Amino acid sequence: MQQRTKTVYTCFATDVIHEGHLKIIAEALKYGNVTVGVLSDRALIRYNRFPTVSLDRRIANAREINGVSNVIIQDDVMYDKIISELRPDYIIHGDNWLTGPIRAIRDNAAALLSEYGGHLIEVPYSYSENIDLIEKRKRAALAMPEYRRKRLRQLISIRPAVKAIEVHSGLTGLIAEKTVIEHNGELDQFDAMWISSLCDSTAKGKPDTELVDMTSRFRTIDEVTEVTTKPIIFDGDTGGQTEHFVYTVRTLEKMGVSAVIIEDKTGHKKNSLFGTDVPQTQDNIESFCAKIAAGKKAQLTDDFMIIARIESLILDKGMDDALQRAKAYVNAGADGIMIHSRKNTPDEVFEFCGSFRKFDKITPLAAVPTSYSKVTEGELAAHGVNIVIYANHLTRSAFPAMQKTAENILKYHRAFETEDDLMSINDIITLIDEI
Ligand code: SPV
Ligand code: MG
């Protein structure tokens, strides 16, 4: 009886086929007919590899490889669907997936294969100067303003909810950029960064009152863009005078920022989470609409977004006022609406989103679940929220840790007792990659 030709599957999470991939294909061909899976955009993003070329191009690249019998799309980083549909005899992969969070993908594939006697083949991962250069060039391309700027709009169209974390320096930028976790068999990471006025000011020891000027805020953006590729949402406070805001928009666009969020307050702005404990003045609708319209007129790219932030719930002005403003701001050209709340449940945010979505199904909505932190991203997305911003969490976690270390050194007149709380010297001196 003639033996059935074996099926070998390999999946590529890449924009460029290089010698490492060709080595895997050469090895795979020894075992049978080779099917290559090309990760979809959605899956590549989960994998922390934002695509720089289209899915069609990536498929064409895979088809051009000699010896490949079949090219299919893999729409999830996990192999469950592929394995159940294709039932490959072998899955072949570089052994780099034995370490780090992607080990979860490997273990999952191995378990599924073992259910029917399939095998995993792991080939030594190829490191070469050329592969290294390809990786570096890709990262450099993603960091360029024209790629980075449009990435937020791309993510909004792909992700159920884009999640952004606060950053205020190169170091916090690196945490947002590189933190990938595996939890319950899923990989996760942040999609975007929020340059918070609160945290940017706090890092400089200044109050969050628009005291830190725009030139200094732009310096923070520079620090962050220097070492990251993910898109930036900039907290533009009130946007300042309309005559100045138009210049801010141009500068942010040029720097590759994806969106500015401006809040409808005027005068001596204080942080929203003070609520009505401090005097704060909400701008009138006409004047704020004029600021949005002027910003939209000034912008030069289609990618950049001006998101209008509504403070009506913060200032106890009521739901009707918030909704009336939302309508007006969208009509004035706002590319998105951020609804802010300082309640400890998400109820009023959900109510706003429900009413807003009755008359506007498209305009992206952003929420900042600081005071209502029990809500999950999934719940917010189910109510129509597109962007979830964790607005201050890196600063709030770093400060108590630093304070405790300072107190312990004072207490014990030496540093030994702090050691358990510290990263190792080796970790800190190797944390930042050298070129
Ligand atoms: C910020 O992070 O600076 C914000 C959000 O504007 S909030 O602090 O909640 O006002
Ligand atoms: Mg702010």
XYZ file of C-alpha atoms and ligand atoms in Angstrom:
446
model
C 0.000 0.000 0.000
C 1.329 3.422 -0.942
C 2.082 5.721 1.975
C 0.256 9.036 2.163
C 2.605 12.014 1.733
C 3.044 13.688 5.089
C 1.914 17.235 5.738
C 4.332 19.704 7.283
C 3.148 23.072 8.561
C 5.097 26.156 9.453
C 3.876 29.615 10.292
C 5.658 32.865 9.439
C 5.218 36.001 11.518
C 7.238 38.185 9.205
C 7.127 40.908 6.573
C 10.363 39.787 4.922
C 11.435 36.235 4.056
C 15.097 35.763 4.936
C 17.628 32.930 5.080
C 16.291 31.790 8.474
C 12.876 31.068 6.936
C 14.455 29.366 3.931
C 16.411 27.114 6.259
C 13.160 26.083 7.959
C 11.529 25.332 4.591
C 14.560 23.258 3.484
C 14.286 21.218 6.662
C 10.494 20.920 6.352
C 10.768 19.526 2.805
C 12.613 16.518 4.186
C 9.418 15.458 5.965
C 6.701 15.979 3.336
C 4.533 18.572 1.569
C 4.974 21.997 3.077
C 2.138 24.362 3.923
C 3.106 27.846 5.052
C 0.768 29.813 7.287
C 0.944 33.587 7.012
C -0.164 35.398 10.158
C -3.014 37.847 9.564
C -2.640 41.513 10.576
C -4.764 40.903 13.653
C -2.569 38.003 14.765
C 0.717 39.763 13.961
C -0.301 42.614 16.222
C -0.925 40.180 19.093
C 2.546 38.852 18.416
C 4.091 42.327 18.869
C 5.006 42.494 15.193
C 3.017 45.256 13.583
C 2.952 44.643 9.805
C 4.766 47.049 7.466
C 3.571 45.301 4.305
C 0.077 44.122 3.362
C -1.266 40.622 3.987
C -1.463 40.113 0.196
C 2.236 40.962 -0.138
C 3.126 38.589 2.700
C 1.121 35.786 1.059
C 2.822 36.459 -2.290
C 6.240 36.357 -0.569
C 5.452 32.941 0.913
C 4.144 31.608 -2.421
C 7.394 32.570 -4.113
C 9.427 30.213 -1.912
C 10.612 27.158 -3.850
C 9.053 23.910 -2.728
C 6.088 25.378 -0.814
C 2.911 23.478 -1.798
C 0.325 25.607 -0.114
C -0.045 29.003 1.564
C -2.846 29.720 4.014
C -3.756 32.506 6.416
C -3.361 31.858 10.143
C -5.686 34.253 11.934
C -4.632 33.576 15.496
C -1.258 33.302 17.193
C -2.386 30.007 18.693
C -2.485 27.013 16.334
C -5.816 25.461 17.460
C -7.846 26.214 14.327
C -5.009 25.385 11.907
C -4.282 22.089 13.641
C -7.923 21.021 13.731
C -8.452 21.882 10.049
C -5.123 20.807 8.562
C -4.130 18.063 11.002
C -0.462 18.337 9.982
C 1.830 15.391 10.647
C 4.555 17.854 11.577
C 4.828 21.445 12.714
C 8.249 22.958 12.266
C 9.486 26.088 14.042
C 12.712 27.763 15.171
C 13.731 26.848 18.709
C 13.464 30.527 19.735
C 9.911 29.795 20.867
C 11.252 27.711 23.743
C 11.852 30.877 25.777
C 9.758 33.913 26.712
C 5.990 34.364 26.512
C 5.787 32.711 23.065
C 6.599 29.415 24.772
C 2.830 29.275 25.408
C 2.223 28.996 21.656
C 4.721 26.163 21.433
C 3.294 24.236 24.396
C -0.226 24.619 23.062
C 0.789 23.341 19.599
C 2.729 20.432 21.122
C -0.272 19.368 23.232
C -2.662 19.535 20.264
C -0.303 17.537 18.022
C 0.182 14.840 20.621
C -3.595 14.181 20.644
C -3.315 12.458 17.243
C 0.378 11.508 17.045
C 1.648 14.626 15.232
C 5.172 15.861 15.882
C 6.961 19.092 16.572
C 10.276 19.750 14.829
C 12.379 22.519 16.330
C 15.342 23.783 14.350
C 18.077 25.971 15.844
C 17.077 29.599 15.380
C 19.292 31.347 12.813
C 21.114 34.419 14.015
C 23.022 36.287 11.339
C 24.060 39.864 10.758
C 21.661 40.051 7.847
C 18.668 38.816 9.887
C 19.619 41.194 12.665
C 19.765 44.061 10.186
C 16.351 43.157 8.707
C 14.822 43.191 12.198
C 16.445 46.524 13.064
C 15.342 48.116 9.781
C 11.784 46.982 10.353
C 11.742 48.498 13.840
C 13.269 51.683 12.481
C 10.573 51.869 9.794
C 7.822 51.392 12.384
C 9.299 54.187 14.489
C 9.189 56.679 11.594
C 6.491 59.334 11.891
C 4.598 58.259 8.759
C 4.199 54.663 10.005
C 3.634 55.466 13.640
C 1.083 58.231 13.028
C -1.365 56.058 11.066
C -1.004 53.074 13.355
C -3.681 54.206 15.820
C -6.365 54.374 13.128
C -5.224 50.952 11.862
C -5.450 49.497 15.366
C -8.909 50.957 15.985
C -10.131 49.147 12.870
C -8.576 45.832 13.934
C -8.727 45.618 17.752
C -11.946 45.283 19.793
C -10.460 47.948 22.088
C -7.083 49.608 21.690
C -5.379 49.721 25.072
C -2.964 52.488 25.942
C -0.733 52.850 28.983
C 0.694 56.049 30.410
C 4.331 56.845 29.586
C 6.383 59.906 30.501
C 10.005 59.022 29.634
C 12.180 56.778 27.523
C 12.167 54.185 30.286
C 8.396 54.037 30.720
C 8.143 54.041 26.909
C 10.260 50.897 26.860
C 7.939 49.230 29.370
C 4.930 50.012 27.155
C 6.810 48.867 24.075
C 8.278 45.623 25.319
C 6.010 44.189 27.995
C 4.387 41.055 26.577
C 2.776 38.529 28.854
C 1.349 35.088 28.514
C -1.747 34.484 30.625
C -4.247 31.648 30.338
C -2.657 30.571 27.058
C -3.026 34.014 25.453
C -0.374 36.601 24.615
C -1.095 40.210 25.477
C 0.559 43.614 25.363
C -0.310 47.312 25.102
C -1.277 48.719 21.724
C -0.480 52.370 22.319
C 0.981 54.946 24.720
C -0.714 57.848 26.498
C 1.417 60.865 27.317
C -0.537 62.055 30.324
C -0.369 65.692 31.423
C -0.674 64.508 35.032
C 2.258 62.105 34.834
C 4.414 64.259 32.568
C 3.981 67.138 35.065
C 4.419 64.905 38.125
C 7.672 63.481 36.728
C 8.949 67.062 36.675
C 7.657 67.776 40.187
C 5.045 70.203 38.826
C 1.252 70.377 39.251
C -1.056 69.254 36.434
C -2.242 72.764 35.542
C -0.770 73.348 32.067
C 2.245 74.815 33.860
C 4.640 72.482 32.023
C 4.781 74.207 28.662
C 4.319 72.592 25.246
C 8.001 72.773 24.372
C 8.777 70.668 27.431
C 5.908 68.275 26.646
C 7.327 67.868 23.115
C 10.687 66.956 24.687
C 8.933 64.091 26.498
C 7.468 62.918 23.196
C 10.958 63.022 21.679
C 12.334 60.870 24.483
C 9.565 58.338 23.981
C 9.688 58.209 20.180
C 13.452 57.751 20.299
C 13.114 54.256 21.820
C 9.656 52.967 20.818
C 7.488 52.167 17.790
C 3.965 52.095 19.238
C 1.476 54.875 18.519
C 1.152 57.862 20.830
C -1.999 59.510 22.111
C -1.037 62.906 23.512
C -2.903 64.538 26.383
C -3.180 68.072 25.041
C -4.949 69.453 28.166
C -7.306 72.228 26.982
C -5.324 72.694 23.766
C -4.564 76.226 25.004
C -5.578 79.200 22.910
C -7.006 78.227 19.528
C -4.342 80.395 17.873
C -1.671 78.245 19.573
C -3.468 74.904 19.204
C -3.109 74.954 15.408
C 0.673 75.047 15.815
C 0.555 72.227 18.366
C -1.356 70.077 15.874
C 1.263 70.626 13.171
C 4.128 69.804 15.532
C 2.472 66.656 16.861
C 1.781 65.438 13.327
C 5.372 66.058 12.331
C 6.594 64.099 15.344
C 4.478 61.083 14.368
C 1.936 61.393 17.198
C -1.341 59.690 16.221
C -3.855 61.663 18.246
C -4.263 64.600 20.564
C -7.055 64.623 23.113
C -8.198 68.076 24.202
C -10.640 68.683 27.041
C -13.457 71.189 27.016
C -12.216 73.272 29.935
C -10.875 76.768 29.984
C -8.965 79.028 32.349
C -6.860 77.641 35.195
C -7.186 73.927 34.437
C -6.851 71.441 37.277
C -6.801 67.652 37.062
C -10.268 66.232 36.348
C -10.140 63.783 39.237
C -10.484 66.742 41.653
C -14.005 66.943 40.219
C -15.948 69.819 41.747
C -13.621 70.084 44.796
C -11.739 72.819 42.951
C -13.153 75.581 40.732
C -13.004 74.541 37.060
C -14.674 76.169 34.085
C -16.098 74.235 31.179
C -15.654 75.894 27.811
C -18.823 76.786 25.934
C -19.799 74.568 23.032
C -19.271 77.178 20.293
C -15.805 78.118 21.433
C -14.646 74.511 21.866
C -16.101 73.562 18.461
C -14.155 76.441 16.929
C -10.946 75.085 18.505
C -11.609 71.576 17.104
C -12.440 72.969 13.652
C -9.299 75.128 13.610
C -7.165 72.103 14.562
C -8.727 69.969 11.834
C -8.163 72.707 9.282
C -4.504 73.028 10.311
C -3.601 69.342 10.088
C -1.790 68.199 6.981
C -2.145 64.405 7.065
C -5.261 62.223 6.987
C -3.869 60.002 9.733
C -3.819 62.423 12.655
C -6.805 62.424 15.027
C -8.188 65.195 17.183
C -10.243 63.637 19.956
C -12.586 65.846 21.973
C -12.806 65.141 25.687
C -16.047 65.884 27.460
C -15.897 67.013 31.094
C -19.664 67.310 31.698
C -19.846 64.221 33.943
C -16.733 65.290 35.865
C -18.295 68.698 36.519
C -21.804 67.354 37.343
C -23.354 68.997 34.273
C -25.399 65.917 33.431
C -25.770 63.310 30.727
C -27.811 65.494 28.359
C -25.094 68.124 28.345
C -22.448 65.445 27.652
C -24.448 64.038 24.732
C -25.255 67.457 23.290
C -21.559 68.291 23.364
C -20.604 64.954 21.799
C -22.905 65.654 18.840
C -21.580 69.185 18.431
C -17.925 68.170 18.685
C -18.313 65.414 16.081
C -20.071 67.904 13.783
C -17.171 70.311 14.298
C -14.828 67.614 12.965
C -13.639 65.687 16.053
C -12.252 62.278 15.053
C -13.195 60.749 18.378
C -14.828 61.449 21.721
C -13.362 60.787 25.130
C -15.911 60.607 27.902
C -14.419 61.132 31.333
C -15.905 60.089 34.674
C -14.739 60.087 38.289
C -17.396 57.691 39.582
C -16.293 54.383 41.033
C -18.557 52.344 38.745
C -18.717 52.493 34.945
C -22.517 53.027 34.883
C -22.531 56.627 33.622
C -19.874 55.844 31.016
C -21.948 52.890 29.800
C -25.062 55.086 29.696
C -23.221 57.733 27.676
C -21.842 55.151 25.243
C -25.260 53.505 24.792
C -26.956 56.824 23.981
C -24.066 58.010 21.788
C -24.058 54.812 19.759
C -27.786 55.305 19.002
C -26.917 58.294 16.804
C -23.274 57.594 15.953
C -22.069 54.091 15.186
C -18.688 55.074 13.783
C -16.854 57.776 15.730
C -14.335 56.134 18.077
C -14.986 56.479 21.802
C -12.252 56.606 24.441
C -12.583 55.925 28.175
C -10.201 56.345 31.106
C -11.128 53.802 33.795
C -9.051 55.249 36.649
C -11.759 55.619 39.316
C -13.884 52.745 37.974
C -10.988 50.324 37.689
C -13.022 47.137 38.186
C -14.373 47.400 34.652
C -12.644 45.191 32.086
C -11.542 46.159 28.597
C -14.009 43.586 27.256
C -16.937 45.227 29.079
C -15.952 48.663 27.811
C -15.607 47.325 24.253
C -19.030 45.670 24.521
C -20.495 49.112 25.293
C -18.866 50.637 22.214
C -15.576 51.940 23.635
C -12.689 51.768 21.135
C -9.786 53.123 23.178
C -9.091 52.271 26.827
C -6.502 54.465 28.523
C -4.650 53.423 31.686
C -3.763 57.018 32.381
C -1.392 57.096 35.358
C -0.540 53.574 36.426
C 3.208 53.433 35.785
C 3.748 56.645 37.760
C 1.496 55.526 40.598
C 3.304 52.201 40.891
C 6.829 53.638 40.623
C 6.444 56.379 43.227
C 5.625 54.190 46.266
C 8.376 51.731 45.262
C 10.980 54.522 45.104
C 9.726 56.090 48.317
C 9.970 52.791 50.186
C 13.579 52.318 49.039
C 14.520 55.848 50.130
C 12.897 55.277 53.549
C 14.625 51.933 54.058
C 18.082 53.340 53.294
C 17.452 56.125 55.828
C 16.176 53.636 58.378
C 19.037 51.106 58.189
C 21.893 53.482 57.297
C 22.820 51.110 54.486
C 21.236 49.687 51.332
C 21.374 45.976 52.121
C 17.758 45.791 53.403
C 16.455 47.181 50.101
C 18.153 44.540 47.944
C 15.133 42.228 47.766
C 13.053 45.018 46.214
C 15.635 45.919 43.575
C 16.463 44.661 40.122
C 19.968 43.220 39.918
C 22.942 45.286 38.828
C 23.346 42.936 35.886
C 19.725 43.538 34.843
C 20.038 47.325 35.008
C 23.325 47.523 33.114
C 22.013 45.296 30.329
C 18.465 46.689 30.250
C 19.126 49.116 27.429
C 20.350 47.586 24.165
C 23.453 49.061 22.631
C 23.609 49.626 18.899
C -4.086 62.702 32.530
O -3.664 61.540 32.588
O -3.382 63.698 32.658
C -5.511 62.935 32.273
C -6.504 61.941 32.697
O -5.833 63.981 31.759
S -7.027 62.403 34.263
O -5.852 62.495 35.133
O -7.953 61.406 34.760
O -7.668 63.709 34.159
Mg -4.368 65.421 31.712
